[in-house]
Tab-separated table of C-alpha atoms in Angstrom:
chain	number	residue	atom	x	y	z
A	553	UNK	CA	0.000	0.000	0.000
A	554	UNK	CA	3.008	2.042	-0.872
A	555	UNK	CA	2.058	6.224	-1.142
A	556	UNK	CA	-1.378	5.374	-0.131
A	557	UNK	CA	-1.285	5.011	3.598
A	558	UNK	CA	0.403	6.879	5.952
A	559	UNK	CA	0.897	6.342	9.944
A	560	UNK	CA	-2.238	8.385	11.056
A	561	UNK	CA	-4.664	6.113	8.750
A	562	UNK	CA	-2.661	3.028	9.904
A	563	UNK	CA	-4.080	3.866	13.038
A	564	UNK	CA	-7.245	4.188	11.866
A	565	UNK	CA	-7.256	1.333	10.802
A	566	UNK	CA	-6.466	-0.458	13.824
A	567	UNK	CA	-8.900	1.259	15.853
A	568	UNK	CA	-11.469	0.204	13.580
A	569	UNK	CA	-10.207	-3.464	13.613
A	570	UNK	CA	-10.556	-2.941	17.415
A	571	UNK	CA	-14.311	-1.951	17.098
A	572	UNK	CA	-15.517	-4.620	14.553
A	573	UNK	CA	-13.742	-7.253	16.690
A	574	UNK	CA	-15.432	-5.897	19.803
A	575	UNK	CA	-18.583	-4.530	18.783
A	576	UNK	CA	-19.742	-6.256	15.296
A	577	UNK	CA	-18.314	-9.500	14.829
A	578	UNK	CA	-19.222	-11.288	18.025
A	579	UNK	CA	-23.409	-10.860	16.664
A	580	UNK	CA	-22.542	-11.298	13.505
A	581	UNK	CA	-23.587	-14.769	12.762
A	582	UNK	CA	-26.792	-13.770	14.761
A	583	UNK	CA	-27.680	-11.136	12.053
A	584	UNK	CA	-26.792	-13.522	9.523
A	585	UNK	CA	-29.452	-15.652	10.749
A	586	UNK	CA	-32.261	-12.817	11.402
A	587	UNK	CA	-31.651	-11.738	7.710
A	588	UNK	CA	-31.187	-7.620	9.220
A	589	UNK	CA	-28.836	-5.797	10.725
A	590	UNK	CA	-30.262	-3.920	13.715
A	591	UNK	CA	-30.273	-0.010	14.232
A	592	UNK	CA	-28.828	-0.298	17.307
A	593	UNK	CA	-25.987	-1.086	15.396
A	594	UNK	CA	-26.023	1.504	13.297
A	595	UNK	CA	-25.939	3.928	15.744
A	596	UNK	CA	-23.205	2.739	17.980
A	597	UNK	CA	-20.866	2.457	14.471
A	598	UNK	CA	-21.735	6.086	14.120
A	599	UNK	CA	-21.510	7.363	17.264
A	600	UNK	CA	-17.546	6.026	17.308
A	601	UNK	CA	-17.204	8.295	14.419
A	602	UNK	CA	-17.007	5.647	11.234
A	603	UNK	CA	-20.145	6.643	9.536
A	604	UNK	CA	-19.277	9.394	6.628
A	605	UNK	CA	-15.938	10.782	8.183
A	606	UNK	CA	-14.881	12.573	5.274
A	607	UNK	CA	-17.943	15.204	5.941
A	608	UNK	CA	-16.976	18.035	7.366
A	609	UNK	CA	-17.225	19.493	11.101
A	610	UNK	CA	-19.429	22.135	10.249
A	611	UNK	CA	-22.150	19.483	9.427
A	612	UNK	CA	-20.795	16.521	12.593
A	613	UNK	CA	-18.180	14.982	10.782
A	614	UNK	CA	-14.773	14.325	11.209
A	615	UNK	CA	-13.567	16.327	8.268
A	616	UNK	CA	-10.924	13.446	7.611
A	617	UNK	CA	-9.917	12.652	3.603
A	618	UNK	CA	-11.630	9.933	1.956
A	619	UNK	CA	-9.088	6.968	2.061
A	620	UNK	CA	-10.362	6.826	5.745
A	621	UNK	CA	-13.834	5.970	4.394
A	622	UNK	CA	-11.996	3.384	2.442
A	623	UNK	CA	-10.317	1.819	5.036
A	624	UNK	CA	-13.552	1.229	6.838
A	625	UNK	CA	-14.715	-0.393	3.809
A	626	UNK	CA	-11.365	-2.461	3.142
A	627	UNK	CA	-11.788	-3.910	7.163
A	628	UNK	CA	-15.655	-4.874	6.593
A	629	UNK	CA	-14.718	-6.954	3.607
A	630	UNK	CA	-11.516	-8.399	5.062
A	631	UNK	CA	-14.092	-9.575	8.441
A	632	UNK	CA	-17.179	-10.199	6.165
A	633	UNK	CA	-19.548	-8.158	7.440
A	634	UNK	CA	-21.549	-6.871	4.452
A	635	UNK	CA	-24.717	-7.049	5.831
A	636	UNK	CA	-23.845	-4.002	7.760
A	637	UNK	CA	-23.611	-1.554	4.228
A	638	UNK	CA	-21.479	1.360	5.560
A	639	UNK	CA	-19.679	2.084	2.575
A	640	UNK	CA	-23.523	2.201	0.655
A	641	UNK	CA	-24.621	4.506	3.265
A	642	UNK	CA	-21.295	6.938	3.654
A	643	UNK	CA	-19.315	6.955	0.087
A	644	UNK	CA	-22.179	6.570	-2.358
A	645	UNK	CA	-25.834	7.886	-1.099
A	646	UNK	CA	-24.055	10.186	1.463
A	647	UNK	CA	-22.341	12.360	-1.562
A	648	UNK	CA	-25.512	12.886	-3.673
A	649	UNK	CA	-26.516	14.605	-0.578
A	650	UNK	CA	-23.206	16.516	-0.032
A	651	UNK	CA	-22.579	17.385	-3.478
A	652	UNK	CA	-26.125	18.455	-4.747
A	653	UNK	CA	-27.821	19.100	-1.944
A	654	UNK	CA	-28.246	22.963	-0.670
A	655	UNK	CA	-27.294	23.986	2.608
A	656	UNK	CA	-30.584	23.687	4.397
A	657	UNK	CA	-30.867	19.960	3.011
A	658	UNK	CA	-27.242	19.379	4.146
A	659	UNK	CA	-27.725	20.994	7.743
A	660	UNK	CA	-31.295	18.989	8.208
A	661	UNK	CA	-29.720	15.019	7.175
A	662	UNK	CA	-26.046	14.885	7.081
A	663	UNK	CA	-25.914	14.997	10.956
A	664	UNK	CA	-27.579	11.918	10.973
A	665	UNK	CA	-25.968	10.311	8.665
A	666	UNK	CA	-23.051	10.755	10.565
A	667	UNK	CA	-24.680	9.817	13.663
A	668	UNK	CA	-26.274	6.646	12.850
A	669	UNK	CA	-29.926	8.203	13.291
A	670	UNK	CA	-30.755	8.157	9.456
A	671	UNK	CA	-29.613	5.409	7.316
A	672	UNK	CA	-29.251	5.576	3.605
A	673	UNK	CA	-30.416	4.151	0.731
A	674	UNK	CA	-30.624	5.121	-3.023
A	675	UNK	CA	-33.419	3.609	-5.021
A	676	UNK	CA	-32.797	3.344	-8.719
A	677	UNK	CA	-33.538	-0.089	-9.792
A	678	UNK	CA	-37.082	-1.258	-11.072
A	679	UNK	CA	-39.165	-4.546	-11.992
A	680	UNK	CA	-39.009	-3.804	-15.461
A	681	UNK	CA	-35.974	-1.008	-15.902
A	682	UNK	CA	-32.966	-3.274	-15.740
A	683	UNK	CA	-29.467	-1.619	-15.979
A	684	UNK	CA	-31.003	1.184	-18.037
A	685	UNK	CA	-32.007	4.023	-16.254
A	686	UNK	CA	-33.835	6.257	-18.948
A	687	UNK	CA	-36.499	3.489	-18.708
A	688	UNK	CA	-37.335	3.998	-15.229
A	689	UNK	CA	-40.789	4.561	-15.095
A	690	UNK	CA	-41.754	5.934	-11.406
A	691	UNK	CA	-42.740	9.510	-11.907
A	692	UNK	CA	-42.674	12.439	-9.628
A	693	UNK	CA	-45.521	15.056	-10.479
A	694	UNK	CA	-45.879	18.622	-8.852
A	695	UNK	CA	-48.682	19.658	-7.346
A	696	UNK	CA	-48.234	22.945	-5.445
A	697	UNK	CA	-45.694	22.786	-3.091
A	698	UNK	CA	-45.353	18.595	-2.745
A	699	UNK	CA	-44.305	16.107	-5.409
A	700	UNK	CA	-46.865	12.807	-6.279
A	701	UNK	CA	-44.716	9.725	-6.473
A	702	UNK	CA	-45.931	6.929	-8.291
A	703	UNK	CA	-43.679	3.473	-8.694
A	704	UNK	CA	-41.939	0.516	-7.555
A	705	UNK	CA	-38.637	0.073	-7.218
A	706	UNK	CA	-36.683	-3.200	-6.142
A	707	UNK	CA	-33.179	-4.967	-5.037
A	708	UNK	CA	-32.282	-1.254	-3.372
A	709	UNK	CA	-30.177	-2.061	-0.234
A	710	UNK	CA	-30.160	-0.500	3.186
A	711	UNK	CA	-34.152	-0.761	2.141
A	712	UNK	CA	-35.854	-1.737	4.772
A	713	UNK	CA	-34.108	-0.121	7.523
A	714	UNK	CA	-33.849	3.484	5.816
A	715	UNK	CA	-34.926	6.102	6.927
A	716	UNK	CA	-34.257	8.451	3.958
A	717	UNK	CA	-34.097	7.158	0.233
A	718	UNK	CA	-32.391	8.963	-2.616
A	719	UNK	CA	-35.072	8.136	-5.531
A	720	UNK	CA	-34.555	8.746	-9.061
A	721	UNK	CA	-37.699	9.795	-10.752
A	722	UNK	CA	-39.016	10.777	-13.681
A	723	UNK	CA	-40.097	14.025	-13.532
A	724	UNK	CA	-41.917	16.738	-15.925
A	725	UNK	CA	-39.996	18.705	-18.535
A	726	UNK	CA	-39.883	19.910	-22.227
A	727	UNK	CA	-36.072	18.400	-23.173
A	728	UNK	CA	-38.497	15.247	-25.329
A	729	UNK	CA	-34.879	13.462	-24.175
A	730	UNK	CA	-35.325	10.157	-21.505
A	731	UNK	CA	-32.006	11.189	-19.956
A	732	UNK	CA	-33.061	14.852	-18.943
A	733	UNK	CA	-36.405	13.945	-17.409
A	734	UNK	CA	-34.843	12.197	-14.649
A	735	UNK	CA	-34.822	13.920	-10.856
A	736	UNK	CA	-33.506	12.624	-7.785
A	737	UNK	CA	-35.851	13.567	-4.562
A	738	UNK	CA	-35.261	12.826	-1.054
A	739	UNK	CA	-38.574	10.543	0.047
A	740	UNK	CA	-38.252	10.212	4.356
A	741	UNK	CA	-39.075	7.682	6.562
A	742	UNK	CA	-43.314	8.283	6.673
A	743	UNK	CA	-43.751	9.762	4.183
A	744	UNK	CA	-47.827	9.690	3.169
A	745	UNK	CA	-47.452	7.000	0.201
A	746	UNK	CA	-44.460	5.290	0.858
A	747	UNK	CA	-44.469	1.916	1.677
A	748	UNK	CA	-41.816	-1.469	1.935
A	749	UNK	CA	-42.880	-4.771	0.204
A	750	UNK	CA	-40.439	-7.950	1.289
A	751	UNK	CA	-36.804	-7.745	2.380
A	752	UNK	CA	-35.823	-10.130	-0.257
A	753	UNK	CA	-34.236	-13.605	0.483
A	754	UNK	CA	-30.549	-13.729	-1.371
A	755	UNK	CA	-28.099	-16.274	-2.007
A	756	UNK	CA	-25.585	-14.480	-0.122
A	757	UNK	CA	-25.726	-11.255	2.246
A	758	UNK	CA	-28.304	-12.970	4.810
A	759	UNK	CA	-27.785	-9.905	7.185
A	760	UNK	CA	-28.374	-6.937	4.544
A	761	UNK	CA	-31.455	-5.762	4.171
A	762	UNK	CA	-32.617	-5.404	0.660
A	763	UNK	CA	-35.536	-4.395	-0.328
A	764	UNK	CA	-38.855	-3.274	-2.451
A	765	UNK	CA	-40.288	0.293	-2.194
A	766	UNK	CA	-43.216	1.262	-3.146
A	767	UNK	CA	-45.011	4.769	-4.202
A	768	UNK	CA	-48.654	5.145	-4.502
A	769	UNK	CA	-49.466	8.871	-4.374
A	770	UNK	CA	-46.563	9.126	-2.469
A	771	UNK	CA	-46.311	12.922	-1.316
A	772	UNK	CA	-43.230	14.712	-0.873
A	773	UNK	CA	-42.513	18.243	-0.365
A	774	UNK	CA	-40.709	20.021	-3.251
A	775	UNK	CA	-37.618	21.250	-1.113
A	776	UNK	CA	-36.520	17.399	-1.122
A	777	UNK	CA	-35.356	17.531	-4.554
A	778	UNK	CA	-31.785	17.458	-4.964
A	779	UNK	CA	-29.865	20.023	-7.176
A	780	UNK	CA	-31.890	21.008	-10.188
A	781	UNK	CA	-34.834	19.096	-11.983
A	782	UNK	CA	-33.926	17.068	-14.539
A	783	UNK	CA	-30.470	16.519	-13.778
A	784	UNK	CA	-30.845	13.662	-12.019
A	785	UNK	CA	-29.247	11.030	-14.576
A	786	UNK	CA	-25.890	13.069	-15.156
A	787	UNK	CA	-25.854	13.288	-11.331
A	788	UNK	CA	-26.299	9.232	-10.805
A	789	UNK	CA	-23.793	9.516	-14.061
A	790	UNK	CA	-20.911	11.161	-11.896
A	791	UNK	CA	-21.359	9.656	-9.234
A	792	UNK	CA	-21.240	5.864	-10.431
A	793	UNK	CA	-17.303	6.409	-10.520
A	794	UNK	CA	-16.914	6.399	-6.687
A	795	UNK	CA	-19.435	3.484	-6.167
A	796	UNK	CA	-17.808	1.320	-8.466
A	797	UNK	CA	-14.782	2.124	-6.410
A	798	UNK	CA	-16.141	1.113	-3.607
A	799	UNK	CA	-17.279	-2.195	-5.132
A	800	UNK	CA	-13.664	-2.833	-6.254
A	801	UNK	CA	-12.343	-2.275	-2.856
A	802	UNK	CA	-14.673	-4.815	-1.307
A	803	UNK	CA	-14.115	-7.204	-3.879
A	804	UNK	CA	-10.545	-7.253	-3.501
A	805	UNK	CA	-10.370	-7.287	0.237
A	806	UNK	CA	-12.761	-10.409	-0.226
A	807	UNK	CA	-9.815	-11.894	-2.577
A	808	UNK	CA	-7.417	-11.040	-0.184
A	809	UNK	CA	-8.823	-11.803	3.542
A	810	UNK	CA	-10.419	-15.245	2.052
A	811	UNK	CA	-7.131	-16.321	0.221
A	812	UNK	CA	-4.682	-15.164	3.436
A	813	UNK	CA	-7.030	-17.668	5.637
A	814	UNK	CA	-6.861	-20.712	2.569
A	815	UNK	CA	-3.049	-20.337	2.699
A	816	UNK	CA	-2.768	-20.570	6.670
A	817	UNK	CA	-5.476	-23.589	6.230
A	818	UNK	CA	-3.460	-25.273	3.852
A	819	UNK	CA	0.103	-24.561	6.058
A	820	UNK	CA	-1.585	-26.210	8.911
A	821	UNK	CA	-3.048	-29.541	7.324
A	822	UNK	CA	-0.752	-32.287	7.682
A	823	UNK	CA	-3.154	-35.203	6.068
A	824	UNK	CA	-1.924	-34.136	2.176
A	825	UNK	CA	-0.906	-36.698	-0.042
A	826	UNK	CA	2.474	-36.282	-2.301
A	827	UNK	CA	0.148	-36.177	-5.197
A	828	UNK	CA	-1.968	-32.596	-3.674
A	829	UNK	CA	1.026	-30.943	-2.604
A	830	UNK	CA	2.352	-29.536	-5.749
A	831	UNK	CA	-1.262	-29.348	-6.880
A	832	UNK	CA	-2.445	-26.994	-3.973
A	833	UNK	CA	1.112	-24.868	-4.849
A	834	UNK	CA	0.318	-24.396	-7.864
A	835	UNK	CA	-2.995	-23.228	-7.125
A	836	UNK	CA	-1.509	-21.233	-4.589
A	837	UNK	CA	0.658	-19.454	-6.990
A	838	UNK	CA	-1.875	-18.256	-9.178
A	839	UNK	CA	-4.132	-16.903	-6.971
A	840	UNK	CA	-1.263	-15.140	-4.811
A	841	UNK	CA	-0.761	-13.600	-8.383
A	842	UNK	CA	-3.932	-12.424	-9.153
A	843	UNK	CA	-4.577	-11.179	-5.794
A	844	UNK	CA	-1.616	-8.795	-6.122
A	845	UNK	CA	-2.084	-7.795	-9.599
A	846	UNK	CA	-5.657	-6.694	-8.150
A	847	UNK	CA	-4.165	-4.766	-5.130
A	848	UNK	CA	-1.668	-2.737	-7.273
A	849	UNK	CA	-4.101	-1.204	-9.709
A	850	UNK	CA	-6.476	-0.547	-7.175
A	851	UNK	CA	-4.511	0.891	-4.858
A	852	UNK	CA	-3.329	3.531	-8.404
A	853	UNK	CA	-6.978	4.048	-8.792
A	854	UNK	CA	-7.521	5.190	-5.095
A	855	UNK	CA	-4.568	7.659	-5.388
A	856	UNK	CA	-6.172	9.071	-8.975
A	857	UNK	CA	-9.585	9.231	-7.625
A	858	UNK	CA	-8.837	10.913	-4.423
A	859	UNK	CA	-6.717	13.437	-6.313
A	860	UNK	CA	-9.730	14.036	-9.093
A	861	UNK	CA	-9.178	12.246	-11.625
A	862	UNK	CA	-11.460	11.416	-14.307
A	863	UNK	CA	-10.726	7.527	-13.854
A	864	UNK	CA	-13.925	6.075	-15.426
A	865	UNK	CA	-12.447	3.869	-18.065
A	866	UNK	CA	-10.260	1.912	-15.326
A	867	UNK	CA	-12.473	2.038	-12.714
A	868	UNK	CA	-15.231	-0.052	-15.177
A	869	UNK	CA	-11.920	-2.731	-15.924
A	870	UNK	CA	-11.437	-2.750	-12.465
A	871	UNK	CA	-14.862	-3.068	-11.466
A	872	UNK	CA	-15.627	-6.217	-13.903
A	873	UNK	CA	-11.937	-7.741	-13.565
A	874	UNK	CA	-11.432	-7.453	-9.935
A	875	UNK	CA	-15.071	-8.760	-8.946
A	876	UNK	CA	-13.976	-11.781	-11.203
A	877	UNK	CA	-11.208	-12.612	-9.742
A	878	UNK	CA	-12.583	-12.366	-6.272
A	879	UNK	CA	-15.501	-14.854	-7.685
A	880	UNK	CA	-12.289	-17.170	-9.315
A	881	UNK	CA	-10.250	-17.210	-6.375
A	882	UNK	CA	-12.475	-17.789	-3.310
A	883	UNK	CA	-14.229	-21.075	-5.823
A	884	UNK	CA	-10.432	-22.037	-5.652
A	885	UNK	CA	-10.043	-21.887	-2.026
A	886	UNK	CA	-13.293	-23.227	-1.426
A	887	UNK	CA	-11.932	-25.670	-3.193
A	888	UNK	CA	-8.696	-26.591	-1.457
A	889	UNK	CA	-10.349	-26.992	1.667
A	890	UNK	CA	-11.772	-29.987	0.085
A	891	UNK	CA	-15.032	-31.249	1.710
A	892	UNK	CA	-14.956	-28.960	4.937
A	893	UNK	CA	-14.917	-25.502	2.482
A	894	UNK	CA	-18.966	-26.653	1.864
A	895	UNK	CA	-19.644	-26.736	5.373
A	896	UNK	CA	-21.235	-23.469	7.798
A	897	UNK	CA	-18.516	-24.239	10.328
A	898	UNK	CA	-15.510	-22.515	8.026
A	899	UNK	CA	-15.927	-18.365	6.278
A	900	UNK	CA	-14.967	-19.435	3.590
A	901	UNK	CA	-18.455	-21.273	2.330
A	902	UNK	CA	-19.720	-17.827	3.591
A	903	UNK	CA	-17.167	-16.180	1.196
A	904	UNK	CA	-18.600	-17.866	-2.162
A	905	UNK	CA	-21.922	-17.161	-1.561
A	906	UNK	CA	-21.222	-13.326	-0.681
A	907	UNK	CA	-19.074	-12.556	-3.446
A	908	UNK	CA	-21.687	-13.783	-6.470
A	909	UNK	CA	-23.126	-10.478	-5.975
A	910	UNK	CA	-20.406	-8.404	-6.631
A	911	UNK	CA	-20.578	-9.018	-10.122
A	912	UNK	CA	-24.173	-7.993	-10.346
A	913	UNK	CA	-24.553	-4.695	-8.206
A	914	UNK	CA	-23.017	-1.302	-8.883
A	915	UNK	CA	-23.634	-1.777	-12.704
A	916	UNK	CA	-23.195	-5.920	-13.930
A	917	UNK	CA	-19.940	-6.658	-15.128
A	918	UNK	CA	-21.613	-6.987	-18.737
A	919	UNK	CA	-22.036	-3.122	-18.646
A	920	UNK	CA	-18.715	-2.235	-17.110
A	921	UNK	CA	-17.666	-3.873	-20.482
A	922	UNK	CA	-19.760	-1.647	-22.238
A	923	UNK	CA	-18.623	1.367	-20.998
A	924	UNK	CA	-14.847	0.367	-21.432
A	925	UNK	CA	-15.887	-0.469	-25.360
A	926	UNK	CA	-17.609	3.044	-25.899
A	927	UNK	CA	-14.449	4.647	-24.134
A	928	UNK	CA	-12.055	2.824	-26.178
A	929	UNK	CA	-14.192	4.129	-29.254
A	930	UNK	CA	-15.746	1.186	-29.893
């Protein structure tokens, strides 16, 4: 992690280690099992300062830079605790607010964010829209001084227990084009309308909450729009950068903490035949490989994003190839720990079935292709 970290986020980091080991990890499996995360838990996080610390103090954050945020991320991942969707809440639905909110929206729900009192979500997916967003179809019409909401939208995480939800609608206008008629309006907890359907049953991520909204004559003042009407898709648009980011980083810290335990596991058998030996090596080898290939671009794309750089062509490879190779390698050591790595007694079964998804959200690895082909002028 060479000119990445220095000392003061090294200990950071191992105050946060101290927290999830203390705090998270011990009810862990009990969440797991309960299928939700509780907001107890969300509060305490917050109120030890890990919930959006790259906000500023004027608003009750820490005002630290955002490779703290990541760090928090990276240690999550490395334990396994995904169910508890802190990078969701602070370094993707958190910014919409920062960055296109006005000050009287910022003063009213960052504080909470920070605090653990309002959790995030961002609702952008629908039944029918797929990965194309100028198809959405739940639409946001003024009447005086609220907005009408009308719509479904599913898979959106942190959606059960939120308590405010970033929702991309489609609102009026005159631009005739799909990708200008799209807003983005803060809908709270209560609101008259708004309503949960199931917290879906997944593969993976028992503990995360993930759910379907739903909008019937859903009524929402007009001061919860963010930024300017019809802006809402080139706002999702510059945004997508940091959340693919953020999907990287937990896909390699997946990589990494599940193939560090597989190579401890496979120091400490003793019942190997001659024949496995080289066999597991080898295997060894190659994922060692991968896993640092992974680590050294990401860690290049960290530095460039931080710094504001336009890095949207290599997040999208790094988004697609690093999710892959977190899927390859944890198969692999699933693998090598031969008939125990199917059993609930060892992480890593709980490894494969959490990192299927990470090829799926933030954008499917088919699109990140996509956009790599279009930026390559293809």
């Amino acid at each position: 992690m060479k000119n990445l970290y220095r000392k003061e986020h090294h200990l950071f980091r191992e105050r946060f280690k101290g927290f999830l080991s203390k705090e998270i990890i011990p009810l862990y499996d009990q969440w797991e099992k309960e299928g939700i995360i509780p907001k107890e838990a969300w509060k305490k996080i917050g109120q030890n300062g890990y919930l959006c610390p790259w906000v500023e103090k004027e608003y009750g954050g820490a005002g630290l830079g955002l490779e703290f945020s990541f760090i928090i991320t990276e240690e999550m991942a490395y334990a396994g605790v995904y169910g508890l969707m802190a990078g969701l809440h602070s370094d993707i639905v958190a910014p919409y607010i920062h960055s296109f909110g006005n000050e009287e929206q910022k003063k009213k729900w960052l504080p909470g964010c920070i605090s653990g009192d309002i959790i995030l979500a961002v609702a952008m997916t629908e039944p029918d829209a797929g990965s194309d967003l100028s198809s959405i179809r739940t639409t946001a019409v003024r009447e005086g001084a609220h907005f009408i909401i009308n719509g479904e939208k599913v898979y959106i995480s942190n959606g059960i227990l939120a308590n405010l939800v970033v929702v991309a609608c489609k609102t009026e206008t005159e631009s005739g084009s799909p990708y200008k008629d799209i807003s983005l309006i803060c809908v709270e907890d209560g609101s008259p309308g708004f309503s949960r359907g199931r917290n879906l049953e997944k593969t993976g991520w028992h503990s995360q909450d993930t759910g379907e909204l739903i909008f019937r004559d859903c009524k929402v003042p007009v001061s919860n729009i963010l930024g300017e009407g019809g802006k809402g898709f080139y706002y999702m648009m510059e945004k997508l950068q940091q959340e693919r980011l953020v999907s990287a980083i937990m896909s390699q810290a997946s990589a990494e903490a599940t193939f560090d335990m597989t190579l401890d596991y496979c120091k400490q058998r003793k019942a190997l035949t001659k024949a496995e030996i080289p066999l597991d090596t080898d295997k060894m080898a190659e994922m060692a490989t991968d896993v640092e290939i992974g680590r050294t671009f990401l860690n290049s794309l960290i530095v460039d994003h931080i710094h504001g750089e336009d890095i949207i062509k290599r997040v999208s490879m790094a988004k697609w190839w690093i999710s892959d190779m977190a899927n390859r390698v944890i198969s692999d050591c699933m693998e090598l720990y031969r008939d125990y790595g199917y059993l609930e007694d060892y992480k890593v079964g709980r490894s494969f079935r959490d990192v299927r998804a990470h090829t799926i959200y933030a954008g499917s690895n088919e699109i990140m292709k996509r956009i790599i082909g279009k930026k390559l002028g293809i």
